[in-house]
Coordinates of C-alpha atoms in Angstrom, one line a residue:
X1 CA 121.1 13.0 30.3
X2 CA 123.3 9.7 29.7
X3 CA 121.4 6.8 31.3
X4 CA 125.0 5.3 32.8
X5 CA 125.4 9.3 34.4
X6 CA 121.9 9.4 35.5
X7 CA 121.7 5.8 37.0
X8 CA 125.2 7.6 39.0
X9 CA 123.4 10.2 40.7
X10 CA 120.5 8.1 41.4
X11 CA 122.6 5.1 42.9
X12 CA 125.0 7.3 44.2
X13 CA 122.4 8.0 46.9
X14 CA 121.5 5.1 48.1
X15 CA 124.4 3.3 50.7
X16 CA 125.8 0.1 49.6
X17 CA 126.2 -2.9 51.7
X18 CA 129.7 -3.3 51.8
X19 CA 130.4 -3.7 48.1
X20 CA 130.0 -1.8 44.6
X21 CA 128.3 -1.2 42.0
X22 CA 130.5 -1.9 38.3
X23 CA 129.1 -0.3 35.3
X24 CA 128.5 -2.9 32.6
X25 CA 127.1 -3.6 29.5
X26 CA 126.2 -6.4 26.9
X27 CA 126.3 -9.4 29.5
X28 CA 129.8 -8.2 30.7
X29 CA 130.2 -9.7 34.6
X30 CA 132.8 -7.9 36.5
X31 CA 135.5 -10.4 37.8
X32 CA 134.7 -12.4 41.2
X33 CA 130.8 -11.3 41.1
X34 CA 129.1 -13.6 44.1
X35 CA 126.3 -15.1 42.0
X36 CA 122.3 -14.2 43.9
X37 CA 120.2 -16.2 42.1
X38 CA 120.4 -19.3 39.4
X39 CA 118.3 -20.7 36.6
X40 CA 116.8 -24.3 37.0
X41 CA 120.1 -25.3 35.1
X42 CA 122.0 -23.8 37.8
X43 CA 123.3 -20.7 35.5
X44 CA 124.3 -18.1 37.7
X45 CA 122.3 -15.2 37.6
X46 CA 123.8 -12.2 39.5
X47 CA 122.3 -8.6 40.7
X48 CA 122.5 -5.6 38.5
X49 CA 120.5 -2.2 38.1
X50 CA 119.0 -0.1 35.3
X51 CA 118.0 3.6 35.1
X52 CA 114.5 3.3 33.0
X53 CA 111.4 5.6 33.0
X54 CA 113.2 7.9 35.6
X55 CA 114.0 5.4 38.1
X56 CA 116.4 2.7 38.7
X57 CA 115.0 -0.7 38.9
X58 CA 116.7 -4.0 40.2
X59 CA 117.2 -7.3 37.9
X60 CA 119.2 -10.3 36.9
X61 CA 122.2 -10.7 34.7
X62 CA 124.1 -13.3 33.0
X63 CA 126.4 -13.1 29.8
X64 CA 123.5 -15.0 28.0
X65 CA 121.2 -12.3 28.7
X66 CA 123.6 -9.6 26.8
X67 CA 121.6 -7.4 29.3
X68 CA 120.0 -6.5 32.4
X69 CA 116.5 -8.4 33.0
X70 CA 114.2 -6.5 35.3
X71 CA 110.0 -6.7 35.9
X72 CA 108.4 -3.3 35.2
X73 CA 104.8 -2.8 34.6
X74 CA 103.6 -6.6 34.0
X75 CA 106.7 -7.1 31.6
X76 CA 110.3 -8.3 31.6
X77 CA 112.5 -5.6 30.0
X78 CA 116.0 -5.6 29.2
X79 CA 118.5 -2.7 29.2
X80 CA 121.9 -3.1 27.5
X81 CA 123.7 -0.7 30.0
X82 CA 123.7 -1.4 33.9
X83 CA 125.3 -1.5 37.1
X84 CA 126.0 -5.3 39.0
X85 CA 126.5 -5.0 42.7
X86 CA 129.4 -6.2 43.6
X87 CA 130.7 -7.2 47.3
X88 CA 129.8 -9.3 50.6
X89 CA 125.6 -9.9 50.3
X90 CA 123.3 -11.0 53.3
X91 CA 120.2 -12.5 53.0
X92 CA 117.0 -12.6 55.0
X93 CA 114.1 -14.5 54.9
X94 CA 110.7 -12.1 54.7
X95 CA 107.3 -13.0 56.1
X96 CA 104.4 -11.4 56.0
X97 CA 105.8 -8.7 53.3
X98 CA 107.5 -6.8 56.6
X99 CA 110.9 -5.4 55.2
X100 CA 113.0 -4.9 57.8
X101 CA 114.1 -1.8 59.1
X102 CA 118.4 -2.8 57.9
X103 CA 117.3 -2.8 54.9
X104 CA 118.9 -0.5 52.2
X105 CA 117.3 0.6 49.5
X106 CA 119.2 0.5 46.2
X107 CA 116.9 0.9 43.9
X108 CA 114.0 4.1 43.4
X109 CA 111.0 3.9 41.4
X110 CA 109.6 6.3 39.1
X111 CA 106.9 7.4 41.5
X112 CA 110.2 8.1 44.3
X113 CA 109.4 4.8 46.1
X114 CA 112.5 3.0 48.1
X115 CA 112.7 -1.0 45.8
X116 CA 114.6 -3.2 47.9
X117 CA 117.0 -5.9 46.2
X118 CA 115.0 -9.5 46.6
X119 CA 114.8 -13.2 45.2
X120 CA 112.9 -16.2 46.2
X121 CA 112.1 -19.9 44.4
X122 CA 110.6 -19.5 40.8
X123 CA 110.3 -22.1 37.8
X124 CA 112.6 -24.4 39.9
X125 CA 115.7 -21.5 40.1
X126 CA 116.3 -18.4 42.6
X127 CA 115.7 -15.4 40.5
X128 CA 116.4 -11.7 41.7
X129 CA 114.0 -8.4 41.5
X130 CA 112.6 -5.8 43.8
X131 CA 110.5 -5.1 46.1
X132 CA 109.0 -2.0 48.2
X133 CA 107.1 -1.2 51.0
X134 CA 103.9 -1.3 50.0
X135 CA 104.1 -4.1 46.7
X136 CA 102.4 -7.3 46.8
X137 CA 105.8 -9.3 47.0
X138 CA 108.9 -9.9 45.7
X139 CA 108.8 -8.9 42.1
X140 CA 111.0 -10.6 39.7
X141 CA 110.9 -11.0 35.9
X142 CA 111.0 -14.4 33.7
X143 CA 110.3 -15.4 30.1
X144 CA 108.8 -11.9 29.3
X145 CA 106.7 -11.3 32.0
X146 CA 106.2 -10.1 35.5
X147 CA 105.0 -12.1 38.6
X148 CA 104.6 -11.5 42.4
X149 CA 106.7 -14.0 45.2
X150 CA 104.7 -14.3 48.4
X151 CA 107.4 -15.9 49.9
X152 CA 111.4 -14.4 49.4
X153 CA 114.4 -13.1 50.7
X154 CA 115.5 -9.4 51.5
X155 CA 119.0 -7.9 50.6
X156 CA 119.7 -6.6 54.1
X157 CA 122.7 -4.5 56.2
X158 CA 124.6 -6.3 58.4
X159 CA 126.7 -4.1 61.4
X160 CA 129.2 -7.3 60.9
X161 CA 130.2 -5.5 56.9
X162 CA 131.5 -2.1 56.7
X163 CA 130.9 0.3 54.1
X164 CA 134.1 0.1 52.5
X165 CA 132.4 2.2 48.9
X166 CA 130.6 6.0 49.3
X167 CA 131.7 6.2 45.8
X168 CA 130.3 4.4 42.6
X169 CA 132.7 3.5 40.0
X170 CA 132.1 3.9 36.4
X171 CA 134.5 1.3 35.1
X172 CA 135.5 -2.2 35.1
X173 CA 138.0 -2.9 37.7
X174 CA 140.7 -5.3 36.9
X175 CA 140.1 -7.5 40.4
X176 CA 137.8 -7.1 43.3
X177 CA 138.3 -8.8 46.6
X178 CA 135.3 -10.4 47.9
X179 CA 134.1 -12.7 50.2
X180 CA 132.8 -16.2 49.1
X181 CA 129.2 -17.4 49.5
X182 CA 127.5 -20.7 50.1
X183 CA 124.0 -21.5 48.5
X184 CA 121.2 -19.8 50.4
X185 CA 118.5 -21.8 52.1
X186 CA 115.1 -19.7 50.3
X187 CA 111.8 -19.6 52.2
X188 CA 109.1 -21.3 50.2
X189 CA 107.6 -19.7 47.5
X190 CA 104.1 -21.3 48.2
X191 CA 105.2 -23.8 45.8
X192 CA 102.3 -26.6 43.5
X193 CA 103.6 -30.0 43.7
X194 CA 104.5 -31.3 39.9
X195 CA 101.3 -33.9 40.3
X196 CA 98.7 -30.9 41.3
X197 CA 100.3 -27.7 39.1
X198 CA 97.3 -27.2 36.8
X199 CA 95.1 -27.6 40.0
X200 CA 94.6 -23.7 40.5
X201 CA 94.3 -23.7 36.4
X202 CA 91.7 -26.2 36.5
X203 CA 89.1 -25.0 38.9
X204 CA 89.3 -21.5 37.4
X205 CA 88.7 -22.8 34.2
X206 CA 84.8 -23.6 36.2
X207 CA 84.6 -20.4 37.5
X208 CA 85.8 -18.1 34.9
X209 CA 82.4 -18.1 32.6
X210 CA 80.9 -16.7 35.9
X211 CA 83.3 -13.6 36.2
X212 CA 84.6 -15.0 39.5
X213 CA 87.6 -13.8 41.2
X214 CA 90.5 -16.6 40.4
X215 CA 91.3 -18.8 43.3
X216 CA 95.4 -18.8 44.7
X217 CA 96.7 -21.8 45.7
X218 CA 97.5 -22.0 49.8
X219 CA 100.0 -24.5 51.2
X220 CA 98.5 -24.2 54.2
X221 CA 95.7 -25.8 52.7
X222 CA 97.1 -28.4 51.0
X223 CA 99.0 -29.2 54.2
X224 CA 95.7 -29.8 55.7
X225 CA 94.3 -31.6 52.7
X226 CA 97.1 -34.0 52.8
X227 CA 97.0 -34.6 56.4
X228 CA 93.0 -35.9 55.6
X229 CA 94.3 -38.0 52.9
X230 CA 96.9 -39.7 54.8
X231 CA 94.4 -40.7 57.7
X232 CA 92.2 -41.8 55.5
X233 CA 94.8 -44.4 53.7
X234 CA 95.7 -45.2 56.6
X235 CA 92.8 -45.4 59.2
X236 CA 89.5 -45.6 56.4
X237 CA 91.1 -48.2 53.8
X238 CA 91.7 -45.3 51.2
X239 CA 88.1 -44.9 51.3
X240 CA 86.4 -41.3 51.0
X241 CA 85.4 -39.5 54.3
X242 CA 84.7 -36.3 54.7
X243 CA 86.4 -35.0 58.1
X244 CA 84.2 -34.6 61.2
X245 CA 82.6 -31.1 62.7
X246 CA 84.3 -32.0 66.1
X247 CA 87.2 -33.7 67.7
X248 CA 91.3 -33.8 66.3
X249 CA 90.4 -33.5 62.8
X250 CA 87.4 -31.3 62.9
X251 CA 86.8 -29.8 59.8
X252 CA 87.3 -25.8 59.0
X253 CA 87.3 -25.2 55.1
X254 CA 85.0 -26.6 52.0
X255 CA 86.0 -30.1 51.0
X256 CA 86.1 -32.2 47.9
X257 CA 87.2 -35.8 47.5
X258 CA 88.0 -38.0 44.7
X259 CA 89.0 -41.5 44.8
X260 CA 90.1 -44.3 41.6
X261 CA 90.5 -47.8 42.0
X262 CA 93.8 -49.4 40.4
X263 CA 93.8 -50.6 37.3
X264 CA 93.3 -54.2 36.9
X265 CA 95.1 -56.8 34.9
X266 CA 93.7 -60.4 33.9
X267 CA 97.2 -61.5 35.5
X268 CA 95.8 -59.7 38.7
X269 CA 98.6 -57.1 38.9
X270 CA 97.6 -53.7 39.9
X271 CA 98.9 -50.3 38.5
X272 CA 97.8 -46.7 39.6
X273 CA 95.0 -45.2 37.2
X274 CA 96.6 -42.4 35.3
X275 CA 94.4 -39.4 36.5
X276 CA 95.4 -35.8 36.9
X277 CA 94.1 -32.3 38.4
X278 CA 92.1 -31.9 35.2
X279 CA 90.3 -34.8 34.9
X280 CA 89.6 -34.5 39.0
X281 CA 88.3 -30.9 38.7
X282 CA 86.3 -31.8 35.3
X283 CA 84.2 -34.9 37.5
X284 CA 83.6 -32.5 40.2
X285 CA 82.3 -29.7 37.7
X286 CA 80.2 -32.4 36.0
X287 CA 77.4 -32.4 38.4
X288 CA 76.5 -28.8 36.7
X289 CA 74.4 -31.0 34.6
X290 CA 72.1 -32.1 37.8
X291 CA 72.5 -28.2 39.2
X292 CA 69.1 -26.2 38.9
X293 CA 70.5 -22.6 39.8
X294 CA 67.3 -20.4 39.5
X295 CA 66.4 -22.6 42.8
X296 CA 69.1 -23.3 43.8
X297 CA 68.7 -27.2 44.0
X298 CA 70.1 -30.9 42.9
X299 CA 68.1 -33.6 41.0
X300 CA 67.0 -35.8 43.5
X301 CA 69.7 -38.2 44.1
X302 CA 72.4 -36.7 42.8
X303 CA 75.3 -35.0 44.1
X304 CA 75.9 -31.1 43.5
X305 CA 78.0 -29.9 46.2
X306 CA 81.6 -30.5 44.7
X307 CA 80.6 -28.1 41.6
X308 CA 79.1 -25.7 44.1
X309 CA 82.0 -25.7 45.9
X310 CA 84.5 -25.0 43.0
X311 CA 82.3 -22.0 41.6
X312 CA 81.6 -20.7 45.5
X313 CA 81.9 -16.8 44.9
X314 CA 83.9 -16.1 47.9
X315 CA 86.2 -18.7 48.4
X316 CA 89.6 -17.3 47.5
X317 CA 92.3 -20.2 48.6
X318 CA 92.5 -23.8 47.4
X319 CA 95.0 -26.8 48.5
X320 CA 94.7 -30.1 47.5
X321 CA 96.6 -33.1 47.6
X322 CA 96.9 -36.8 46.3
X323 CA 97.8 -40.0 47.6
X324 CA 98.4 -43.7 46.3
X325 CA 97.5 -46.2 48.7
X326 CA 99.1 -49.9 49.3
X327 CA 96.4 -51.4 46.5
X328 CA 97.1 -48.6 44.0
X329 CA 94.2 -47.2 44.2
X330 CA 94.4 -43.2 44.5
X331 CA 92.3 -40.4 46.9
X332 CA 92.6 -37.0 46.1
X333 CA 91.9 -34.0 48.4
X334 CA 90.7 -30.2 47.9
X335 CA 90.4 -27.6 50.6
X336 CA 88.8 -24.5 50.5
X337 CA 89.1 -21.1 52.1
X338 CA 86.7 -19.7 52.9
X339 CA 84.4 -22.6 52.2
X340 CA 81.2 -22.6 51.0
X341 CA 78.1 -24.7 50.5
X342 CA 76.0 -22.7 53.1
X343 CA 72.7 -23.9 53.2
X344 CA 69.9 -21.8 51.0
X345 CA 72.6 -19.3 49.9
X346 CA 73.4 -19.6 45.8
X347 CA 76.7 -20.0 45.4
X348 CA 77.3 -17.0 43.1

């Protein structure tokens, strides 16, 4: 069966919110199509649908692609024949990965699971993909791979919009009247600050030899770490000090601290020392040389707790922060959940 005919049959079973599916190919975009996302350089991205392996998958299209790019089985795939959704769109922020009741399914997986259009912040742009009721998040494609976004927006129905199209045309229109769309406010995607972009990677390099589950970044922990780092910068002369066991700043998670002085020049000038995530994590991980796994002990007078927290088997999340103080010294704080370093317990 011709792919375009097949996709017509499938898409016609799904209502379309205040708009229509327009067939196209080879990077062509229907007139006045409203952009649903954009690249880091602000190039427009549009919502598209393709027929693939017995399903209808949602993705993104721009003329330079020459195809509709979509996520499938961990990869980014491309189909030169596709449909573009043209019309009025309403996007809604999603939390806890719960698909709203007023969401219309615009796609269908090969397992006959409804797929909903979604978009989220990724690689300094806003990328388009799909989400299902049981998925881990909004599945988008980028540079040959597929990625799940935890925080995203989803295309929903609206009582303010009328269903004007009950059929799917199979030709390009001469002109389509559509509503203007302002640049949307997208929910945060747990983005890691540039200075800390390799923190998770460096932690997982240390964990990998022991076959430990890879850590994930947590913005909640990062905010928690930043609160304490700012406190130390303001109230403790930017010197290291762990959170207390009680009170307003009570410790709830595991914690690693790192401090570096400024670079001092003979003329009295101070500069911020060039430290990065890799340097900081490797500094903590170097404690392995003083750690004896067999009896779970550390050499006398040495410290091993930073290392053992990094490789603690039950820890799943990390969030970090770095502040530069008035004297150009710097303080790094990482928090871990669940915490590690329980007395008498080996890290893995």
